[in-house]
Short mmCIF file of C-alpha atoms in Angstrom, two decimals:
data_model
loop_
_atom_site.label_atom_id
_atom_site.label_comp_id
_atom_site.label_asym_id
_atom_site.label_seq_id
_atom_site.Cartn_x
_atom_site.Cartn_y
_atom_site.Cartn_z
CA PHE A 2 -6.12 -34.68 -26.27
CA GLU A 3 -3.71 -31.92 -26.25
CA GLU A 4 -6.01 -30.19 -29.07
CA MET A 5 -9.22 -31.14 -26.18
CA LYS A 6 -7.12 -29.02 -23.56
CA SER A 7 -6.41 -26.13 -25.44
CA ALA A 8 -10.08 -26.19 -26.67
CA CYS A 9 -11.59 -26.32 -23.13
CA ALA A 10 -9.11 -23.78 -21.82
CA ALA A 11 -10.16 -21.17 -24.94
CA ILE A 12 -13.76 -21.92 -23.54
CA THR A 13 -13.04 -21.37 -19.80
CA SER A 14 -11.49 -18.35 -20.83
CA LEU A 15 -14.45 -17.38 -22.68
CA LEU A 16 -17.00 -17.98 -20.29
CA LEU A 17 -14.44 -16.43 -17.61
CA TRP A 18 -14.44 -12.87 -19.96
CA ILE A 19 -18.43 -13.33 -20.58
CA ALA A 20 -18.45 -13.78 -16.61
CA VAL A 21 -16.73 -10.46 -16.09
CA ALA A 22 -18.28 -8.67 -18.55
CA VAL A 23 -22.05 -9.56 -16.73
CA CYS A 24 -20.99 -8.80 -13.75
CA CYS A 25 -19.42 -5.04 -15.10
CA ILE A 26 -22.74 -4.39 -17.02
CA ASP A 27 -24.96 -5.41 -13.95
CA TYR A 28 -23.10 -3.05 -11.87
CA SER A 29 -22.42 -0.43 -14.33
CA HIS A 30 -26.47 0.28 -13.92
CA GLY A 31 -25.76 0.25 -10.05
CA PHE A 32 -22.99 2.76 -10.24
CA ALA A 33 -24.48 5.04 -11.83
CA SER A 34 -27.78 5.01 -9.71
CA VAL A 35 -25.71 5.38 -6.62
CA GLY A 36 -23.80 8.22 -8.80
CA ARG A 37 -27.27 9.80 -9.65
CA ASN A 38 -28.24 9.71 -5.72
CA HIS A 39 -24.80 11.09 -4.42
CA ARG A 40 -24.99 14.13 -6.97
CA PHE A 41 -28.36 14.92 -5.98
CA LEU A 42 -27.27 14.94 -2.69
CA ILE A 43 -24.58 17.30 -3.47
CA ASP A 44 -26.55 19.86 -5.46
CA LYS A 45 -29.10 20.26 -2.61
CA ALA A 46 -27.17 20.43 -0.13
CA HIS A 47 -25.66 23.75 -2.23
CA GLN A 48 -29.00 24.75 -2.66
CA LEU A 49 -30.03 24.94 0.34
CA GLN A 50 -27.05 26.51 1.95
CA ASP A 51 -27.03 29.28 -0.47
CA GLN A 52 -31.05 29.80 0.70
CA LEU A 53 -29.69 29.52 4.80
CA GLU A 54 -27.00 32.31 3.92
CA GLU A 55 -29.68 34.22 3.06
CA SER A 56 -32.27 33.07 5.21
CA ALA A 57 -30.38 31.88 8.23
CA ASN A 58 -33.10 31.82 11.09
CA GLU A 59 -35.46 29.59 9.03
CA LEU A 60 -35.59 26.37 11.25
CA GLU A 61 -37.20 24.81 8.22
CA LEU A 62 -34.76 24.86 6.21
CA TRP A 63 -31.89 24.06 8.79
CA ASN A 64 -33.63 20.56 9.44
CA ASP A 65 -33.76 19.76 5.83
CA PHE A 66 -29.85 20.59 5.74
CA HIS A 67 -28.57 18.84 8.65
CA ASP A 68 -31.09 15.69 6.96
CA VAL A 69 -29.08 15.98 3.45
CA ALA A 70 -25.78 16.09 5.58
CA GLN A 71 -26.98 12.88 7.71
CA GLU A 72 -27.28 11.22 4.48
CA MET A 73 -24.68 12.43 3.03
CA LEU A 74 -22.92 10.36 5.68
CA THR A 75 -24.80 7.41 5.34
CA GLU A 76 -24.15 7.05 1.66
CA GLY A 77 -20.35 7.56 2.78
CA LEU A 78 -19.84 10.89 1.41
CA TYR A 79 -17.74 11.84 4.49
CA GLU A 80 -15.86 15.19 2.98
CA GLU A 81 -19.39 16.80 1.80
CA ALA A 82 -21.25 15.78 4.60
CA ARG A 83 -17.88 17.52 6.71
CA GLU A 84 -18.56 20.61 4.83
CA CYS A 85 -22.00 20.70 5.79
CA TRP A 86 -21.70 20.07 9.71
CA THR A 87 -18.50 22.74 9.48
CA PHE A 88 -21.18 25.08 7.41
CA SER A 89 -24.12 24.93 10.52
CA LEU A 90 -21.19 25.32 13.13
CA SER A 91 -20.50 28.44 11.81
CA PHE A 92 -23.87 29.88 12.59
CA ARG A 93 -24.52 28.59 15.86
CA ASN A 94 -22.82 26.06 18.39
CA ASP A 95 -25.23 23.09 18.26
CA ALA A 96 -23.64 20.13 20.12
CA GLY A 97 -25.82 17.80 18.22
CA VAL A 98 -24.08 19.35 14.79
CA ARG A 99 -20.44 19.05 16.67
CA GLU A 100 -21.11 15.57 17.70
CA ARG A 101 -22.43 14.69 14.12
CA LEU A 102 -19.29 15.95 12.79
CA ALA A 103 -16.92 13.52 15.14
CA ILE A 104 -19.11 10.63 13.79
CA THR A 105 -18.20 12.05 10.39
CA LEU A 106 -14.35 12.60 11.02
CA ARG A 107 -14.70 8.99 12.49
CA GLU A 108 -15.82 7.35 9.60
CA ALA A 109 -13.73 9.03 7.14
CA GLY A 110 -10.41 8.16 9.12
CA TYR A 111 -9.63 11.49 11.02
CA HIS A 112 -9.58 9.68 14.34
CA GLN A 113 -7.75 12.39 16.09
CA GLN A 114 -9.98 15.46 14.95
CA ALA A 115 -13.07 13.58 15.36
CA ALA A 116 -11.76 12.67 19.15
CA LYS A 117 -11.08 16.45 19.69
CA GLU A 118 -14.61 17.69 18.60
CA LEU A 119 -16.61 14.70 20.25
CA HIS A 120 -14.47 16.02 23.35
CA LYS A 121 -15.98 19.62 23.21
CA VAL A 122 -19.22 18.07 22.74
CA ILE A 123 -18.80 16.25 26.25
CA ARG A 124 -17.37 19.28 27.79
CA GLN A 125 -20.14 21.98 26.32
CA LEU A 126 -22.90 20.05 27.62
CA THR A 127 -21.68 19.22 31.10
CA ASN A 128 -20.79 22.65 31.45
CA ASN A 129 -24.69 23.44 31.10
CA ASP A 130 -25.88 20.10 32.71
CA GLU A 131 -25.74 21.72 36.38
CA ASP A 132 -29.07 19.49 37.59
CA GLY A 133 -27.28 16.29 35.93
CA SER A 134 -30.48 15.55 33.51
CA LYS A 135 -28.19 15.00 31.04
CA ALA A 136 -25.11 12.08 32.53
CA ALA A 137 -26.88 9.51 30.61
CA SER A 138 -26.38 11.26 27.46
CA ILE A 139 -22.77 12.43 28.23
CA ALA A 140 -21.81 8.76 29.17
CA TRP A 141 -22.63 7.58 26.15
CA LEU A 142 -20.57 10.03 24.38
CA TYR A 143 -17.77 8.88 26.71
CA LEU A 144 -18.26 5.61 25.70
CA ASP A 145 -17.84 6.24 21.61
CA LEU A 146 -14.75 9.03 23.27
CA GLY A 147 -13.25 5.61 24.36
CA HIS A 148 -13.44 3.93 21.16
CA MET A 149 -11.67 6.67 19.27
CA VAL A 150 -9.28 7.02 21.80
CA GLU A 151 -9.08 3.68 21.68
CA THR A 152 -7.81 3.65 17.82
CA ILE A 153 -5.47 6.30 18.43
CA ALA A 154 -3.94 4.28 21.46
CA PRO A 155 -4.20 1.16 21.65
CA LEU A 156 -4.45 -0.48 24.66
CA PRO A 157 -1.34 -2.85 25.04
CA ASN A 158 -2.05 -6.49 22.92
CA THR A 159 -4.50 -5.23 20.97
CA GLY A 160 -2.87 -3.34 18.11
CA THR A 161 0.12 -3.34 15.97
CA SER A 162 2.11 -1.57 18.10
CA TRP A 163 4.45 -3.41 20.95
CA ASN A 164 3.14 -1.41 23.90
CA LYS A 165 4.07 -2.92 27.32
CA ASP A 166 1.92 -0.04 29.30
CA ILE A 167 -1.04 1.73 28.39
CA SER A 168 -1.45 4.42 26.55
CA TYR A 169 -2.66 8.22 26.69
CA HIS A 170 -3.84 10.21 24.31
CA GLN A 171 -4.04 14.46 24.89
CA ILE A 172 -7.03 15.96 23.93
CA GLY A 173 -7.24 19.62 25.45
CA TRP A 174 -5.99 20.17 28.59
CA GLU A 175 -6.91 16.04 29.79
CA LEU A 176 -4.66 12.94 28.89
CA LEU A 177 -7.03 9.90 28.49
CA SER A 178 -6.59 6.59 28.28
CA PRO A 179 -9.78 4.35 27.02
CA LEU A 180 -10.52 2.54 30.51
CA ASP A 181 -10.08 6.36 31.59
CA CYS A 182 -13.08 7.25 29.33
CA TYR A 183 -15.23 4.17 30.22
CA ARG A 184 -14.53 4.74 33.85
CA ALA A 185 -15.92 8.32 33.06
CA ALA A 186 -18.87 6.45 31.64
CA ILE A 187 -20.32 4.68 34.37
CA ASP A 188 -19.79 7.23 37.28
CA LEU A 189 -22.04 9.12 34.99
CA ASP A 190 -24.71 6.52 34.60
CA PRO A 191 -23.89 3.20 36.44
CA THR A 192 -26.77 1.06 34.36
CA ASN A 193 -24.71 1.72 31.36
CA GLY A 194 -23.73 -2.35 31.04
CA LEU A 195 -22.08 -1.30 27.62
CA ALA A 196 -19.57 0.80 29.34
CA ARG A 197 -19.12 -1.77 32.17
CA LYS A 198 -18.52 -4.23 29.15
CA LYS A 199 -16.11 -2.36 27.70
CA LEU A 200 -14.31 -2.04 30.98
CA ALA A 201 -14.33 -5.23 31.27
CA ASP A 202 -12.57 -5.85 28.25
CA GLY A 203 -10.12 -3.35 28.83
CA PHE A 204 -9.23 -4.95 31.69
CA ALA A 205 -8.34 -8.05 29.85
CA ALA A 206 -6.69 -6.95 27.59
CA VAL A 207 -3.56 -5.50 29.77
CA GLY A 208 -3.94 -8.64 31.93
CA LYS A 209 -6.03 -7.86 34.89
CA TYR A 210 -8.15 -10.66 34.46
CA ARG A 211 -9.39 -11.08 37.76
CA GLU A 212 -10.90 -7.25 37.64
CA SER A 213 -12.20 -7.95 33.88
CA LEU A 214 -13.98 -10.85 35.62
CA VAL A 215 -15.77 -8.86 38.11
CA ALA A 216 -16.51 -5.85 35.46
CA PHE A 217 -18.01 -8.48 33.01
CA LYS A 218 -20.20 -9.67 35.88
CA GLU A 219 -21.27 -6.40 36.73
CA ALA A 220 -22.22 -6.05 32.96
CA ALA A 221 -23.91 -9.13 32.59
CA LYS A 222 -26.56 -7.71 35.57
CA LEU A 223 -27.58 -4.84 32.78
CA LEU A 224 -27.24 -6.91 29.63
CA PRO A 225 -28.53 -10.29 30.48
CA ASP A 226 -29.07 -11.27 27.24
CA ASP A 227 -25.44 -10.61 26.59
CA ILE A 228 -23.54 -13.91 24.90
CA CYS A 229 -20.20 -12.14 25.37
CA CYS A 230 -20.75 -11.04 29.15
CA ALA A 231 -22.23 -14.65 29.27
CA THR A 232 -18.90 -16.72 27.94
CA HIS A 233 -16.45 -14.81 29.94
CA LEU A 234 -18.50 -15.95 33.66
CA ALA A 235 -18.95 -19.38 31.75
CA PHE A 236 -15.17 -19.75 31.23
CA GLY A 237 -14.30 -18.15 34.60
CA GLU A 238 -10.72 -17.66 35.66
CA ARG A 239 -9.17 -21.03 34.13
CA PRO A 240 -5.46 -20.14 33.87
CA GLY A 241 -4.70 -21.48 30.47
CA ARG A 242 -1.59 -24.20 30.34
CA ASN A 243 1.73 -23.24 30.59
CA LEU A 244 3.21 -24.64 27.10
CA SER A 245 5.89 -23.39 25.10
CA PRO A 246 5.22 -22.15 21.91
CA LEU A 247 5.07 -24.83 18.93
CA PRO A 248 8.45 -24.01 16.86
CA LEU A 249 8.40 -22.22 13.62
CA PRO A 250 9.05 -25.19 10.74
CA ARG A 251 11.57 -22.94 9.06
CA LYS A 252 13.66 -20.13 11.60
CA LYS A 253 15.57 -18.29 9.17
CA LEU A 254 12.89 -17.90 6.66
CA ASP A 255 12.64 -13.70 6.07
CA GLN A 256 9.96 -11.93 3.91
CA SER A 257 12.11 -12.45 0.80
CA SER A 258 11.53 -15.87 0.56
CA PHE A 259 8.63 -16.23 1.91
CA VAL A 260 5.55 -17.91 -0.20
CA ASN A 261 2.71 -15.41 0.10
CA THR A 262 -0.04 -17.44 -2.16
CA ILE A 263 -3.20 -19.00 -1.26
CA ASP A 264 -1.52 -22.63 -3.17
CA SER A 265 1.47 -22.35 -0.21
CA LEU A 266 -1.39 -22.54 2.42
CA GLN A 267 -3.45 -25.91 1.14
CA ALA A 268 -2.65 -29.14 2.42
CA SER A 269 -4.74 -32.16 2.91
CA PRO A 270 -6.58 -32.75 6.54
CA GLU A 271 -5.15 -36.31 6.63
CA ASN A 272 -1.86 -35.01 6.40
CA VAL A 273 -1.88 -33.68 9.71
CA GLU A 274 1.83 -32.96 10.06
CA GLU A 275 2.41 -30.84 6.97
CA ALA A 276 -1.07 -29.11 7.75
CA ALA A 277 0.24 -28.29 11.16
CA ASN A 278 3.48 -26.87 10.08
CA ILE A 279 1.98 -24.25 7.53
CA PHE A 280 -0.51 -23.34 10.30
CA GLU A 281 2.07 -22.48 12.73
CA GLU A 282 4.26 -20.96 10.00
CA THR A 283 1.50 -19.04 8.55
CA GLY A 284 -1.51 -18.86 10.72
CA ILE A 285 -3.74 -20.20 8.27
CA ILE A 286 -4.60 -23.65 6.68
CA VAL A 287 -6.75 -24.16 3.76
CA PHE A 288 -8.73 -27.22 2.96
CA LYS A 289 -10.25 -27.25 -0.43
CA GLY A 290 -13.16 -30.00 -0.80
CA PHE A 291 -13.54 -30.68 2.97
CA LEU A 292 -16.92 -30.73 2.52
CA SER A 293 -19.30 -32.78 0.50
CA SER A 294 -22.51 -31.11 -1.71
CA GLU A 295 -24.55 -33.04 1.00
CA GLU A 296 -22.94 -31.51 4.04
CA CYS A 297 -22.99 -28.38 2.24
CA LYS A 298 -26.80 -28.53 1.72
CA VAL A 299 -26.98 -29.52 5.46
CA LEU A 300 -25.34 -26.32 6.42
CA GLU A 301 -27.15 -23.84 3.80
CA SER A 302 -30.72 -25.31 5.61
CA CYS A 303 -29.10 -24.27 8.94
CA VAL A 304 -28.18 -20.79 7.49
CA GLU A 305 -32.02 -20.20 5.93
CA GLU A 306 -33.30 -20.61 9.13
CA ALA A 307 -31.27 -18.71 11.15
CA MET A 308 -31.98 -15.85 8.85
CA GLU A 309 -35.69 -16.52 9.52
CA THR A 310 -35.08 -15.85 13.19
CA LYS A 311 -36.12 -13.00 14.70
CA ASP A 312 -34.67 -13.14 17.51
CA GLU A 313 -31.95 -9.80 18.32
CA ALA A 314 -29.69 -11.99 20.72
CA THR A 315 -28.86 -13.86 17.43
CA ASP A 316 -27.92 -10.93 15.81
CA PHE A 317 -24.35 -10.14 15.77
CA SER A 318 -24.65 -7.71 12.53
CA MET A 319 -23.94 -4.32 14.37
CA GLU A 320 -20.89 -5.49 16.52
CA THR A 321 -19.52 -6.67 12.86
CA ARG A 322 -16.92 -3.84 11.01
CA SER A 323 -18.45 -2.50 7.67
CA SER A 324 -21.61 -4.22 8.90
CA GLN A 325 -23.95 -2.23 6.59
CA TYR A 326 -23.56 -5.01 3.84
CA ARG A 327 -22.82 -7.90 6.36
CA LEU A 328 -25.57 -10.10 8.24
CA HIS A 329 -23.67 -11.78 11.37
CA LYS A 330 -25.93 -14.50 13.21
CA SER A 331 -25.50 -17.07 15.60
CA LEU A 332 -26.42 -20.97 14.35
CA SER A 333 -27.60 -23.49 17.14
CA VAL A 334 -25.16 -26.17 18.18
CA GLU A 335 -26.92 -29.62 16.82
CA LYS A 336 -24.25 -32.84 16.64
CA LYS A 337 -26.21 -34.13 13.73
CA ASN A 338 -25.33 -31.45 11.09
CA TRP A 339 -21.78 -31.01 12.35
CA ASN A 340 -20.42 -34.33 14.52
CA SER A 341 -19.14 -36.01 11.15
CA ILE A 342 -17.51 -32.50 10.21
CA TYR A 343 -15.45 -31.69 13.38
CA ALA A 344 -14.75 -35.10 14.11
CA ARG A 345 -12.71 -35.34 9.98
CA LEU A 346 -10.97 -31.73 12.20
CA THR A 347 -9.98 -32.95 15.34
CA PRO A 348 -6.68 -34.37 14.31
CA VAL A 349 -5.51 -31.14 13.16
CA LEU A 350 -6.93 -28.96 15.62
CA ARG A 351 -5.37 -31.31 18.47
CA ARG A 352 -1.82 -30.47 16.75
CA ILE A 353 -2.96 -26.75 16.05
CA LEU A 354 -4.20 -26.24 19.78
CA GLN A 355 -1.62 -28.64 21.33
CA THR A 356 -3.89 -31.35 22.58
CA ASP A 357 -2.68 -34.54 20.87
CA LYS A 358 -1.18 -35.63 24.09
CA ASP A 359 -3.56 -35.07 26.62
CA ASN A 360 -6.11 -35.55 24.41
CA LYS A 361 -8.40 -33.36 26.20
CA SER A 362 -11.88 -32.06 24.88
CA MET A 363 -11.26 -27.87 22.80
CA PRO A 364 -14.30 -25.64 24.09
CA LEU A 365 -16.44 -24.15 21.22
CA LEU A 366 -16.68 -20.53 21.99
CA GLY A 367 -18.38 -19.35 18.77
CA SER A 368 -21.04 -21.24 15.93
CA GLY A 369 -22.63 -18.21 13.44
CA PHE A 370 -22.92 -17.65 9.84
CA MET A 371 -22.12 -14.76 7.66
CA LYS A 372 -23.76 -13.34 4.58
CA THR A 373 -22.03 -10.69 3.14
CA LEU A 374 -24.27 -8.80 0.27
CA ALA A 375 -22.87 -8.21 -3.15
CA GLY A 376 -21.17 -4.64 -3.76
CA ALA A 377 -20.06 -4.96 -0.07
CA SER A 378 -17.16 -2.74 0.27
CA ALA A 379 -13.83 -4.18 2.37
CA GLN A 380 -13.53 -4.30 5.83
CA GLU A 381 -10.18 -3.04 7.59
CA LEU A 382 -7.27 -5.17 8.44
CA HIS A 383 -8.05 -6.89 11.84
CA LYS A 384 -7.90 -9.52 14.42
CA ASP A 385 -10.65 -10.87 16.30
CA VAL A 386 -8.58 -11.69 20.03
CA HIS A 387 -6.14 -9.36 21.89
CA GLY A 388 -2.82 -10.55 22.01
CA TYR A 389 -0.56 -12.97 19.92
CA ASP A 390 -0.02 -16.97 19.70
CA ARG A 391 3.11 -18.21 21.92
CA HIS A 392 6.08 -16.78 20.70
CA GLU A 393 9.96 -17.27 21.18
CA GLY A 394 10.39 -12.95 21.11
CA VAL A 395 12.24 -11.14 18.26
CA LYS A 396 15.56 -11.00 19.35
CA GLY A 397 16.52 -7.36 21.03
CA MET A 398 13.04 -6.26 20.47
CA LEU A 399 10.38 -8.51 22.50
CA ALA A 400 10.39 -10.81 25.19
CA PRO A 401 9.81 -14.59 24.32
CA GLY A 402 6.01 -14.75 25.37
CA PHE A 403 5.17 -11.05 26.03
CA GLY A 404 0.99 -10.49 25.43
CA SER A 405 0.90 -14.25 24.44
CA GLY A 406 -2.07 -16.70 25.42
CA PRO A 407 -3.65 -19.64 25.24
CA ARG A 408 -4.65 -20.44 21.19
CA ALA A 409 -8.05 -19.98 19.88
CA VAL A 410 -8.91 -20.59 16.21
CA SER A 411 -11.94 -19.91 13.63
CA ILE A 412 -12.91 -22.27 11.18
CA GLN A 413 -14.65 -20.99 7.83
CA PHE A 414 -17.21 -22.93 6.39
CA GLN A 415 -17.61 -22.07 2.53
CA LEU A 416 -21.17 -22.07 1.11
CA THR A 417 -20.83 -19.93 -1.50
CA ASP A 418 -17.99 -19.94 -4.96
CA SER A 419 -15.74 -17.19 -3.78
CA SER A 420 -12.50 -18.68 -6.14
CA LEU A 421 -12.38 -15.31 -8.17
CA PRO A 422 -11.00 -12.11 -6.33
CA TRP A 423 -13.77 -9.78 -6.67
CA MET A 424 -16.07 -12.33 -4.82
CA GLY A 425 -15.41 -11.21 -1.57
CA SER A 426 -13.45 -13.44 -0.05
CA LEU A 427 -11.58 -13.58 3.16
CA GLU A 428 -8.27 -11.70 3.05
CA VAL A 429 -5.66 -12.79 5.16
CA LEU A 430 -1.90 -11.24 6.17
CA PRO A 431 0.05 -14.70 6.37
CA ALA A 432 2.40 -15.32 9.24
CA SER A 433 0.83 -12.10 11.02
CA HIS A 434 -0.17 -14.04 14.06
CA ARG A 435 3.01 -14.17 16.29
CA PRO A 436 5.67 -11.85 16.58
CA ASP A 437 8.70 -14.26 15.49
CA ALA A 438 6.57 -14.81 12.17
CA VAL A 439 7.60 -13.97 8.65
CA ASN A 440 4.87 -11.27 9.34
CA GLY A 441 4.58 -10.45 12.39
CA HIS A 442 6.53 -7.40 12.98
CA SER A 443 4.37 -4.55 14.05
CA SER A 444 5.83 -2.13 11.29
CA THR A 445 5.07 -4.94 8.88
CA ILE A 446 1.38 -5.44 9.70
CA ARG A 447 1.22 -1.52 9.82
CA ASP A 448 2.47 -1.69 5.91
CA ALA A 449 -0.89 -4.12 5.37
CA LEU A 450 -3.45 -1.53 6.80
CA VAL A 451 -2.04 1.79 4.71
CA ASP A 452 -1.04 -0.04 1.30
CA ASP A 453 -2.28 -3.79 1.71
CA VAL A 454 1.56 -5.08 1.04
CA GLY A 455 1.27 -9.05 1.76
CA VAL A 456 -2.63 -9.30 1.84
CA VAL A 457 -3.94 -12.32 0.18
CA PRO A 458 -7.19 -13.37 -0.97
CA ILE A 459 -8.41 -17.12 0.08
CA CYS A 460 -10.14 -17.37 -3.09
CA VAL A 461 -11.71 -20.93 -3.10
CA PRO A 462 -14.72 -22.99 -3.78
CA GLU A 463 -17.78 -23.91 -2.12
CA GLY A 464 -17.28 -26.61 0.43
CA THR A 465 -13.90 -24.99 1.35
CA VAL A 466 -12.71 -24.80 4.80
CA THR A 467 -10.03 -22.75 6.28
CA ILE A 468 -8.90 -22.85 9.56
CA TYR A 469 -6.72 -19.78 10.54
CA SER A 470 -5.79 -18.07 14.03
CA SER A 471 -7.91 -16.20 15.63
CA ARG A 472 -5.31 -13.23 16.12
CA LEU A 473 -4.03 -13.26 12.40
CA TRP A 474 -4.92 -10.03 10.47
CA HIS A 475 -7.60 -10.67 8.59
CA ARG A 476 -10.40 -9.15 6.70
CA GLY A 477 -13.37 -9.90 4.60
CA GLY A 478 -13.27 -8.30 1.22
CA THR A 479 -15.03 -6.10 -1.19
CA ASN A 480 -17.79 -8.54 -2.94
CA GLY A 481 -18.03 -6.99 -6.20
CA SER A 482 -20.31 -9.62 -7.28
CA ILE A 483 -23.85 -10.13 -8.26
CA ARG A 484 -24.11 -12.82 -5.62
CA ASP A 485 -23.64 -12.50 -1.85
CA ARG A 486 -21.31 -14.78 -0.08
CA ILE A 487 -22.43 -16.92 2.79
CA PHE A 488 -20.04 -18.98 5.07
CA CYS A 489 -20.52 -20.71 8.57
CA PHE A 490 -18.18 -20.24 10.65
CA GLY A 491 -16.62 -22.01 14.58
CA THR A 492 -14.52 -20.91 17.25
CA VAL A 493 -12.37 -23.26 18.87
CA MET A 494 -9.97 -22.94 22.09
CA GLU A 495 -7.44 -24.53 24.23
CA PRO A 496 -8.91 -26.36 27.08
CA ASP A 497 -8.45 -24.88 30.51
CA SER A 498 -8.60 -21.35 29.38
CA ARG A 499 -10.31 -18.05 30.14
CA ALA A 500 -12.44 -16.38 27.50
CA PRO A 501 -10.25 -14.70 24.99
CA ALA A 502 -10.73 -11.30 24.99
CA GLY A 503 -11.75 -9.10 22.26
CA LEU A 504 -13.61 -11.65 20.11
CA ILE A 505 -17.25 -11.76 19.41
CA HIS A 506 -19.05 -14.49 20.83
CA THR A 507 -21.28 -15.65 18.49
CA MET A 508 -23.30 -18.44 19.97
CA ASN A 509 -26.72 -18.94 21.15
CA MET A 510 -27.30 -18.57 24.98
CA LYS A 511 -28.63 -21.90 25.66
CA ASP A 512 -25.35 -23.11 23.85
CA VAL A 513 -22.48 -21.00 25.93
CA GLY A 514 -20.01 -23.30 27.56
CA LYS A 515 -22.24 -26.12 26.76
CA TRP A 516 -19.86 -27.88 23.72
CA ALA A 517 -16.84 -29.08 23.18
CA VAL A 518 -14.48 -30.45 20.24
CA GLY A 519 -13.49 -34.17 20.77
CA ASP A 520 -11.67 -37.37 18.83
CA ASN A 521 -15.83 -38.37 17.88
CA GLY A 522 -16.54 -35.01 16.75
CA LEU A 523 -18.74 -32.78 18.99
CA GLU A 524 -19.48 -33.39 22.94
CA GLU A 525 -21.16 -31.71 26.35
CA PHE A 526 -18.06 -29.79 27.60
CA LEU A 527 -17.75 -30.70 31.02
CA PRO A 528 -15.61 -27.94 32.90
CA SER A 529 -12.30 -28.97 34.58
CA THR A 530 -12.15 -26.05 36.96
CA THR A 531 -14.94 -24.23 38.69
CA SER A 532 -16.77 -20.82 36.50
CA PHE A 533 -16.34 -17.57 38.37
CA GLN A 534 -19.16 -16.73 40.72
#
């Protein structure tokens, strides 16, 4: 028996080595091809630059040069693209070129420089817009500027800092917050629905819920197919329940004694208490082998059907981080496909969402799938929902409950194998969902953002179900394999609550506000209070 075990282990190791070799061989050709294209772009840019220094008035040469710079930006050659835009600006102060420079700086992570350059563009166009014909274009630039400022000076409860007040960023002589930028966009173009939507989300982040719903209502008039606006209006002004935070199972736990591996995040769904304790401590729980092979096939067929749908309203890919190699779409909610799955998850969800005593139905906020293509780069660490899960505070630093709100959870249904590190798995910073948890301190989260300290890949086989707090810091990892990674997901929240701010509400319009999870699985949602009108 021991000899058989050794032989099996040796065969497994050999097959794993072969798989790695195949992946490396396969991708060596791809990387070589990409490298050749990058080299071509760089050489072409240098060639055109030399020609322009001799013939600076040749418009066709400038067009070719800008096309190459744009392709560099698309290919991720940010430093090279930056050099091209800067070279062009040394000949002529063109607002369009400077806007491209700002976008390049943003993509390269130079957010403050990007905001400064975009602000110059806005000032230049504003000064030359005597008849107001450029107002709509300038409004879109303010929208981009708001996004940049939001990265530099995040609104309360949206970034890593425990800031209680709105932060401002100085650009030139102006002191701006993200809300200032969105208001400026609306003033210039009142028909800009996206600016109104961003303002609404900003209001919610700072706790101005009534103002947020008014702004969402105005945005919905301009964006009638927008799922996010529809979701916020569907759940309206529900105040949420006045509940105490669930206790952390081990209050004296610190980083030095914290077990930070996927093994420590697993439990059996039948052992509700153990699963709920792991979730409260880490913000995530993993159920391997939860889905049967037949259930996986049913969900795979749902994904295939959704991928063939051409309706843009069901496609959320452009709102997704690192969207170039990620397809993100909604899935129609059908009881026959999901009933049994959600029914088996209900006992754990009730404990996590604190409905185990009142047995209220838990609203379904999202139903979708994501396909991470082979070769996709990793996303930045982020949380899906503003604020924190309920917490007991951090002594001397953060008051109990500051920035906290009703809980929402994301549920991933894994449909392809991601059990090896290079397969593009979900990656998380466990215990970052509430400030009093082990990794919830703002400095710890910043360390993870910079150096991946404490980040754990959730490498799991097909059929795994992973539940994590929508406020847990996480990302989609690099998919270095030769296969696309596909998973379905659902989002469930506490009852009697407003829709959480910051979330991409992935849902078909016909399903918004219509479904909830209860003891028998999916059921029609019956709101307990009147939605905002």
